[in-house]
PDB file of C-alpha atoms in Angstrom:
ATOM      1  CA  MET A  20     145.498 -78.612 -72.986  1.00  0.00           C
ATOM      2  CA  ALA A  21     146.052 -78.073 -76.991  1.00  0.00           C
ATOM      3  CA  VAL A  22     148.540 -75.182 -77.574  1.00  0.00           C
ATOM      4  CA  MET A  23     147.531 -73.711 -80.884  1.00  0.00           C
ATOM      5  CA  THR A  24     148.787 -70.699 -82.942  1.00  0.00           C
ATOM      6  CA  ASP A  25     146.642 -68.034 -84.569  1.00  0.00           C
ATOM      7  CA  GLU A  26     147.198 -66.596 -87.876  1.00  0.00           C
ATOM      8  CA  VAL A  27     149.488 -63.712 -86.716  1.00  0.00           C
ATOM      9  CA  GLY A  28     151.808 -66.440 -84.234  1.00  0.00           C
ATOM     10  CA  THR A  29     150.445 -65.911 -80.711  1.00  0.00           C
ATOM     11  CA  VAL A  30     150.328 -69.063 -78.926  1.00  0.00           C
ATOM     12  CA  THR A  31     146.813 -69.792 -77.785  1.00  0.00           C
ATOM     13  CA  SER A  32     145.535 -72.832 -75.427  1.00  0.00           C
ATOM     14  CA  GLU A  33     142.370 -74.509 -75.222  1.00  0.00           C
ATOM     15  CA  ILE A  34     140.722 -76.528 -72.671  1.00  0.00           C
ATOM     16  CA  ASP A  35     139.434 -80.357 -73.643  1.00  0.00           C
ATOM     17  CA  SER A  36     136.144 -80.624 -72.099  1.00  0.00           C
ATOM     18  CA  ALA A  37     137.867 -83.235 -69.248  1.00  0.00           C
ATOM     19  CA  GLU A  38     140.277 -80.640 -68.115  1.00  0.00           C
ATOM     20  CA  LEU A  39     137.272 -77.846 -68.121  1.00  0.00           C
ATOM     21  CA  ALA A  40     134.984 -80.165 -66.375  1.00  0.00           C
ATOM     22  CA  GLN A  41     137.439 -80.986 -63.759  1.00  0.00           C
ATOM     23  CA  ARG A  42     138.276 -77.677 -63.013  1.00  0.00           C
ATOM     24  CA  VAL A  43     134.817 -76.563 -62.646  1.00  0.00           C
ATOM     25  CA  ALA A  44     134.338 -79.486 -60.203  1.00  0.00           C
ATOM     26  CA  VAL A  45     137.586 -77.930 -58.206  1.00  0.00           C
ATOM     27  CA  LEU A  46     135.812 -74.524 -58.402  1.00  0.00           C
ATOM     28  CA  LYS A  47     132.479 -75.836 -56.995  1.00  0.00           C
ATOM     29  CA  ARG A  48     133.781 -77.816 -54.442  1.00  0.00           C
ATOM     30  CA  PHE A  49     135.634 -75.166 -53.007  1.00  0.00           C
ATOM     31  CA  LYS A  50     132.814 -72.612 -53.106  1.00  0.00           C
ATOM     32  CA  THR A  51     130.719 -75.147 -51.131  1.00  0.00           C
ATOM     33  CA  LEU A  52     133.461 -75.520 -48.668  1.00  0.00           C
ATOM     34  CA  LEU A  53     134.218 -72.263 -48.371  1.00  0.00           C
ATOM     35  CA  SER A  54     130.372 -71.663 -47.843  1.00  0.00           C
ATOM     36  CA  GLN A  55     130.469 -74.513 -44.929  1.00  0.00           C
ATOM     37  CA  GLN A  56     133.213 -72.777 -43.533  1.00  0.00           C
ATOM     38  CA  ARG A  57     131.267 -69.585 -43.173  1.00  0.00           C
ATOM     39  CA  ASP A  58     128.494 -71.114 -42.084  1.00  0.00           C
ATOM     40  CA  ARG A  59     130.352 -72.904 -39.207  1.00  0.00           C
ATOM     41  CA  PHE A  60     131.929 -69.819 -38.272  1.00  0.00           C
ATOM     42  CA  LYS A  61     128.621 -68.072 -37.962  1.00  0.00           C
ATOM     43  CA  SER A  62     127.487 -70.612 -35.600  1.00  0.00           C
ATOM     44  CA  TYR A  63     130.482 -70.359 -33.873  1.00  0.00           C
ATOM     45  CA  LEU A  64     129.889 -66.483 -33.168  1.00  0.00           C
ATOM     46  CA  GLU A  65     126.174 -67.287 -32.249  1.00  0.00           C
ATOM     47  CA  LEU A  66     128.080 -69.877 -29.143  1.00  0.00           C
ATOM     48  CA  LEU A  67     130.290 -67.339 -28.195  1.00  0.00           C
ATOM     49  CA  ASP A  68     127.483 -64.738 -27.712  1.00  0.00           C
ATOM     50  CA  LYS A  69     125.664 -67.345 -25.659  1.00  0.00           C
ATOM     51  CA  GLN A  70     128.610 -68.392 -23.921  1.00  0.00           C
ATOM     52  CA  GLN A  71     129.284 -64.963 -22.611  1.00  0.00           C
ATOM     53  CA  GLY A  72     125.637 -64.830 -20.792  1.00  0.00           C
ATOM     54  CA  VAL A  73     126.593 -68.054 -19.619  1.00  0.00           C
ATOM     55  CA  ILE A  74     130.042 -66.762 -17.791  1.00  0.00           C
ATOM     56  CA  GLU A  75     128.285 -63.607 -16.474  1.00  0.00           C
ATOM     57  CA  SER A  76     125.646 -65.901 -14.807  1.00  0.00           C
ATOM     58  CA  GLY A  77     128.063 -67.826 -13.437  1.00  0.00           C
ATOM     59  CA  SER A  78     126.417 -71.098 -14.508  1.00  0.00           C
ATOM     60  CA  ALA A  79     129.087 -74.013 -14.232  1.00  0.00           C
ATOM     61  CA  GLU A  80     127.408 -76.558 -16.099  1.00  0.00           C
ATOM     62  CA  ASP A  81     125.891 -74.709 -18.476  1.00  0.00           C
ATOM     63  CA  LEU A  82     129.045 -73.322 -18.863  1.00  0.00           C
ATOM     64  CA  LEU A  83     130.739 -76.819 -19.450  1.00  0.00           C
ATOM     65  CA  THR A  84     128.051 -77.546 -21.946  1.00  0.00           C
ATOM     66  CA  TYR A  85     128.902 -74.458 -23.938  1.00  0.00           C
ATOM     67  CA  VAL A  86     132.807 -75.364 -23.574  1.00  0.00           C
ATOM     68  CA  GLU A  87     132.040 -79.048 -25.235  1.00  0.00           C
ATOM     69  CA  ILE A  88     129.620 -77.780 -28.213  1.00  0.00           C
ATOM     70  CA  GLU A  89     132.643 -74.898 -28.791  1.00  0.00           C
ATOM     71  CA  GLU A  90     135.119 -77.909 -28.831  1.00  0.00           C
ATOM     72  CA  LYS A  91     133.112 -79.761 -31.513  1.00  0.00           C
ATOM     73  CA  ILE A  92     132.405 -76.728 -33.859  1.00  0.00           C
ATOM     74  CA  VAL A  93     136.269 -75.807 -33.512  1.00  0.00           C
ATOM     75  CA  ALA A  94     137.373 -79.084 -34.585  1.00  0.00           C
ATOM     76  CA  ASP A  95     135.052 -79.077 -37.569  1.00  0.00           C
ATOM     77  CA  ILE A  96     136.337 -75.646 -38.854  1.00  0.00           C
ATOM     78  CA  PHE A  97     139.802 -77.075 -38.710  1.00  0.00           C
ATOM     79  CA  SER A  98     139.012 -80.300 -40.626  1.00  0.00           C
ATOM     80  CA  ILE A  99     136.918 -78.407 -42.962  1.00  0.00           C
ATOM     81  CA  GLN A 100     140.390 -76.156 -43.387  1.00  0.00           C
ATOM     82  CA  LYS A 101     142.189 -78.962 -43.933  1.00  0.00           C
ATOM     83  CA  VAL A 102     140.325 -79.655 -46.940  1.00  0.00           C
ATOM     84  CA  ILE A 103     139.992 -76.220 -48.236  1.00  0.00           C
ATOM     85  CA  ASP A 104     143.864 -75.371 -48.078  1.00  0.00           C
ATOM     86  CA  PRO A 105     144.515 -77.978 -50.853  1.00  0.00           C
ATOM     87  CA  LEU A 106     141.649 -77.013 -52.821  1.00  0.00           C
ATOM     88  CA  GLU A 107     142.432 -73.683 -52.825  1.00  0.00           C
ATOM     89  CA  GLU A 108     145.456 -74.493 -54.133  1.00  0.00           C
ATOM     90  CA  MET A 109     144.285 -76.091 -57.406  1.00  0.00           C
ATOM     91  CA  TYR A 110     141.788 -73.031 -57.711  1.00  0.00           C
ATOM     92  CA  TYR A 111     144.514 -70.794 -57.710  1.00  0.00           C
ATOM     93  CA  SER A 112     146.746 -72.647 -59.926  1.00  0.00           C
ATOM     94  CA  VAL A 113     143.485 -72.889 -62.396  1.00  0.00           C
ATOM     95  CA  LYS A 114     143.025 -69.244 -61.967  1.00  0.00           C
ATOM     96  CA  HIS A 115     146.172 -68.272 -63.407  1.00  0.00           C
ATOM     97  CA  THR A 116     145.457 -69.753 -66.615  1.00  0.00           C
ATOM     98  CA  ASP A 117     143.044 -68.752 -69.503  1.00  0.00           C
ATOM     99  CA  SER A 118     140.071 -70.241 -68.280  1.00  0.00           C
ATOM    100  CA  PRO A 119     136.400 -69.665 -67.753  1.00  0.00           C
ATOM    101  CA  VAL A 120     137.054 -70.816 -64.364  1.00  0.00           C
ATOM    102  CA  SER A 121     139.008 -68.600 -63.305  1.00  0.00           C
ATOM    103  CA  SER A 122     136.645 -65.582 -64.270  1.00  0.00           C
ATOM    104  CA  ASN A 123     134.247 -66.453 -61.199  1.00  0.00           C
ATOM    105  CA  GLU A 124     134.245 -63.445 -58.613  1.00  0.00           C
ATOM    106  CA  GLU A 125     132.047 -65.598 -56.318  1.00  0.00           C
ATOM    107  CA  VAL A 126     135.181 -67.163 -54.237  1.00  0.00           C
ATOM    108  CA  PRO A 127     137.092 -63.542 -53.537  1.00  0.00           C
ATOM    109  CA  SER A 128     133.808 -62.552 -52.226  1.00  0.00           C
ATOM    110  CA  LEU A 129     133.308 -65.847 -49.889  1.00  0.00           C
ATOM    111  CA  LYS A 130     137.142 -65.201 -48.771  1.00  0.00           C
ATOM    112  CA  ALA A 131     136.457 -62.017 -47.675  1.00  0.00           C
ATOM    113  CA  SER A 132     133.559 -62.953 -45.734  1.00  0.00           C
ATOM    114  CA  LEU A 133     134.873 -65.519 -43.741  1.00  0.00           C
ATOM    115  CA  GLU A 134     138.147 -63.810 -43.122  1.00  0.00           C
ATOM    116  CA  LYS A 135     135.913 -61.342 -41.658  1.00  0.00           C
ATOM    117  CA  LEU A 136     133.996 -63.866 -39.611  1.00  0.00           C
ATOM    118  CA  LYS A 137     137.495 -65.353 -38.489  1.00  0.00           C
ATOM    119  CA  SER A 138     138.568 -62.207 -37.197  1.00  0.00           C
ATOM    120  CA  GLU A 139     135.144 -61.723 -35.782  1.00  0.00           C
ATOM    121  CA  ALA A 140     135.501 -65.147 -33.877  1.00  0.00           C
ATOM    122  CA  VAL A 141     139.171 -64.077 -32.581  1.00  0.00           C
ATOM    123  CA  ILE A 142     138.055 -60.965 -30.939  1.00  0.00           C
ATOM    124  CA  ARG A 143     134.841 -62.471 -29.001  1.00  0.00           C
ATOM    125  CA  SER A 144     136.820 -65.877 -28.127  1.00  0.00           C
ATOM    126  CA  THR A 145     139.304 -63.363 -26.623  1.00  0.00           C
ATOM    127  CA  LYS A 146     136.826 -61.371 -24.538  1.00  0.00           C
ATOM    128  CA  ASN A 147     135.029 -64.636 -23.392  1.00  0.00           C
ATOM    129  CA  LYS A 148     138.481 -66.015 -22.281  1.00  0.00           C
ATOM    130  CA  GLU A 149     138.889 -62.551 -20.550  1.00  0.00           C
ATOM    131  CA  LEU A 150     135.340 -62.916 -18.892  1.00  0.00           C
ATOM    132  CA  LEU A 151     136.011 -66.088 -17.740  1.00  0.00           C
ATOM    133  CA  SER A 152     139.244 -65.404 -16.289  1.00  0.00           C
ATOM    134  CA  LYS A 153     137.803 -62.286 -14.262  1.00  0.00           C
ATOM    135  CA  ARG A 154     134.848 -64.847 -13.480  1.00  0.00           C
ATOM    136  CA  MET A 155     137.508 -67.483 -11.780  1.00  0.00           C
ATOM    137  CA  LEU A 156     139.311 -64.635 -10.066  1.00  0.00           C
ATOM    138  CA  GLU A 157     136.166 -63.511  -8.234  1.00  0.00           C
ATOM    139  CA  LEU A 158     135.321 -67.124  -7.772  1.00  0.00           C
ATOM    140  CA  ARG A 159     138.617 -67.709  -5.848  1.00  0.00           C
ATOM    141  CA  GLN A 160     138.386 -64.521  -4.131  1.00  0.00           C
ATOM    142  CA  GLU A 161     134.814 -65.649  -2.812  1.00  0.00           C
ATOM    143  CA  ILE A 162     136.534 -69.175  -1.670  1.00  0.00           C
ATOM    144  CA  LYS A 163     139.377 -67.710   0.208  1.00  0.00           C
ATOM    145  CA  THR A 164     136.927 -65.407   2.219  1.00  0.00           C
ATOM    146  CA  LEU A 165     134.336 -68.098   2.836  1.00  0.00           C
ATOM    147  CA  ARG A 166     137.614 -70.439   3.898  1.00  0.00           C
ATOM    148  CA  ASN A 167     138.794 -67.201   6.334  1.00  0.00           C
ATOM    149  CA  ASN A 168     135.119 -66.867   8.165  1.00  0.00           C
ATOM    150  CA  PRO A 169     134.665 -68.660  11.218  1.00  0.00           C
ATOM    151  CA  TYR A 170     130.744 -69.316  11.044  1.00  0.00           C
ATOM    152  CA  ALA A 171     130.970 -70.628   7.149  1.00  0.00           C
ATOM    153  CA  ALA A 172     130.114 -73.992   6.608  1.00  0.00           C
ATOM    154  CA  GLY A 173     132.841 -76.395   7.110  1.00  0.00           C
ATOM    155  CA  GLY A 174     135.204 -73.967   8.454  1.00  0.00           C
ATOM    156  CA  LYS A 175     136.138 -74.057  12.309  1.00  0.00           C
ATOM    157  CA  SER A 176     133.281 -73.113  15.027  1.00  0.00           C
ATOM    158  CA  ALA A 177     134.330 -69.935  16.940  1.00  0.00           C
ATOM    159  CA  PHE A 178     133.286 -72.206  20.249  1.00  0.00           C
ATOM    160  CA  VAL A 179     136.507 -74.193  19.746  1.00  0.00           C
ATOM    161  CA  ASN A 180     139.463 -71.347  21.144  1.00  0.00           C
ATOM    162  CA  SER A 181     136.845 -70.745  23.941  1.00  0.00           C
ATOM    163  CA  ASN A 182     137.853 -72.127  27.694  1.00  0.00           C
ATOM    164  CA  THR A 183     134.878 -74.276  28.653  1.00  0.00           C
ATOM    165  CA  ALA A 184     134.338 -76.526  31.331  1.00  0.00           C
ATOM    166  CA  SER A 185     135.643 -80.341  30.511  1.00  0.00           C
ATOM    167  CA  LEU A 186     134.415 -81.690  33.172  1.00  0.00           C
ATOM    168  CA  ILE A 187     130.497 -81.545  34.742  1.00  0.00           C
ATOM    169  CA  ASP A 188     129.653 -82.799  38.845  1.00  0.00           C
ATOM    170  CA  LEU A 189     126.771 -84.702  38.043  1.00  0.00           C
ATOM    171  CA  LYS A 190     126.239 -85.398  41.608  1.00  0.00           C
ATOM    172  CA  GLY A 191     125.825 -81.678  42.570  1.00  0.00           C
TER     173      GLY A 191
END
């Protein structure tokens, strides 16, 4: 970056083309990653909606499938965030200098929509956890009831405690 003074003596700065290209590249990559992150959160929200239906229907195998998919999406979200954080720092350091890159208004809107999706994901995830906890409690109650039912499969027979003959006279 070259520093110059104008005729009044005000210090101005000019950005050479290499530095400008680097700043533009950072901005483009940052916007791309924010968009990817936003898309990941949208797919996560869709998954949470489907997962809610599976929790309510009680299908354990389907729920396991959704939990595995959820883990993959969350891992993707965290891995992209690890790249976004340093790029965001670079973006804001560039933004505070006089640069054509700093006037871009697309990034704040992407960040705002991403934050909105994050908060919505937290709300839905919490709701699903509560539904799942409630469903697990119901299942535990059902299991407890079945264990206490003497006529249930696998339980003790009702005839175990009755007095029956132990010897039978075959000769008559």
